[in-house]
């Protein structure tokens, strides 16, 4: 997966903290799904 600078995609750059929170929350959801599947097995 290639990382494209936010400035080139959108005229307004996404603040780094907001971008980090979005990435963190997405990873957190993935971790919860993995943990849930492990608990069920």
PDB file of C-alpha atoms in Angstrom:
ATOM      1  CA  UNK A   1       0.000   0.000   0.000  1.00  0.00           C
ATOM      2  CA  UNK A   2       1.481   3.301  -1.069  1.00  0.00           C
ATOM      3  CA  UNK A   3       1.117   6.261   1.262  1.00  0.00           C
ATOM      4  CA  UNK A   4      -0.015   9.376  -0.580  1.00  0.00           C
ATOM      5  CA  UNK A   5       0.469  12.744   1.132  1.00  0.00           C
ATOM      6  CA  UNK A   6      -2.880  14.160   2.218  1.00  0.00           C
ATOM      7  CA  UNK A   7      -2.092  17.524   0.614  1.00  0.00           C
ATOM      8  CA  UNK A   8      -2.023  15.984  -2.867  1.00  0.00           C
ATOM      9  CA  UNK A   9      -5.411  14.297  -2.462  1.00  0.00           C
ATOM     10  CA  UNK A  10      -7.416  17.092  -0.880  1.00  0.00           C
ATOM     11  CA  UNK A  11      -7.037  20.890  -0.929  1.00  0.00           C
ATOM     12  CA  UNK A  12      -7.333  20.956   2.872  1.00  0.00           C
ATOM     13  CA  UNK A  13      -4.789  18.840   4.738  1.00  0.00           C
ATOM     14  CA  UNK A  14      -6.100  16.586   7.490  1.00  0.00           C
ATOM     15  CA  UNK A  15      -4.507  17.453  10.844  1.00  0.00           C
ATOM     16  CA  UNK A  16      -2.058  14.789  12.006  1.00  0.00           C
ATOM     17  CA  UNK A  17      -3.797  14.198  15.384  1.00  0.00           C
ATOM     18  CA  UNK A  18      -7.157  13.599  13.692  1.00  0.00           C
ATOM     19  CA  UNK A  19      -5.559  11.268  11.152  1.00  0.00           C
ATOM     20  CA  UNK A  20      -3.809   9.379  13.958  1.00  0.00           C
ATOM     21  CA  UNK A  21      -7.064   8.988  15.895  1.00  0.00           C
ATOM     22  CA  UNK A  22      -8.827   7.604  12.824  1.00  0.00           C
ATOM     23  CA  UNK A  23      -6.031   5.092  12.214  1.00  0.00           C
ATOM     24  CA  UNK A  24      -5.929   4.129  15.894  1.00  0.00           C
ATOM     25  CA  UNK A  25      -9.693   3.615  16.179  1.00  0.00           C
ATOM     26  CA  UNK A  26      -9.688   1.485  13.020  1.00  0.00           C
ATOM     27  CA  UNK A  27      -6.853  -0.680  14.362  1.00  0.00           C
ATOM     28  CA  UNK A  28      -8.663  -0.904  17.712  1.00  0.00           C
ATOM     29  CA  UNK A  29     -11.806  -2.239  15.990  1.00  0.00           C
ATOM     30  CA  UNK A  30      -9.693  -4.850  14.181  1.00  0.00           C
ATOM     31  CA  UNK A  31      -8.113  -5.894  17.492  1.00  0.00           C
ATOM     32  CA  UNK A  32     -11.545  -6.254  19.098  1.00  0.00           C
ATOM     33  CA  UNK A  33     -12.731  -8.459  16.210  1.00  0.00           C
ATOM     34  CA  UNK A  34      -9.652 -10.675  16.464  1.00  0.00           C
ATOM     35  CA  UNK A  35      -9.994 -10.938  20.245  1.00  0.00           C
ATOM     36  CA  UNK A  36     -13.683 -11.776  19.901  1.00  0.00           C
ATOM     37  CA  UNK A  37     -13.021 -14.553  17.396  1.00  0.00           C
ATOM     38  CA  UNK A  38     -10.287 -15.975  19.647  1.00  0.00           C
ATOM     39  CA  UNK A  39     -12.614 -15.992  22.656  1.00  0.00           C
ATOM     40  CA  UNK A  40     -15.353 -17.776  20.705  1.00  0.00           C
ATOM     41  CA  UNK A  41     -13.055 -20.516  19.392  1.00  0.00           C
TER      42      UNK A  41
END
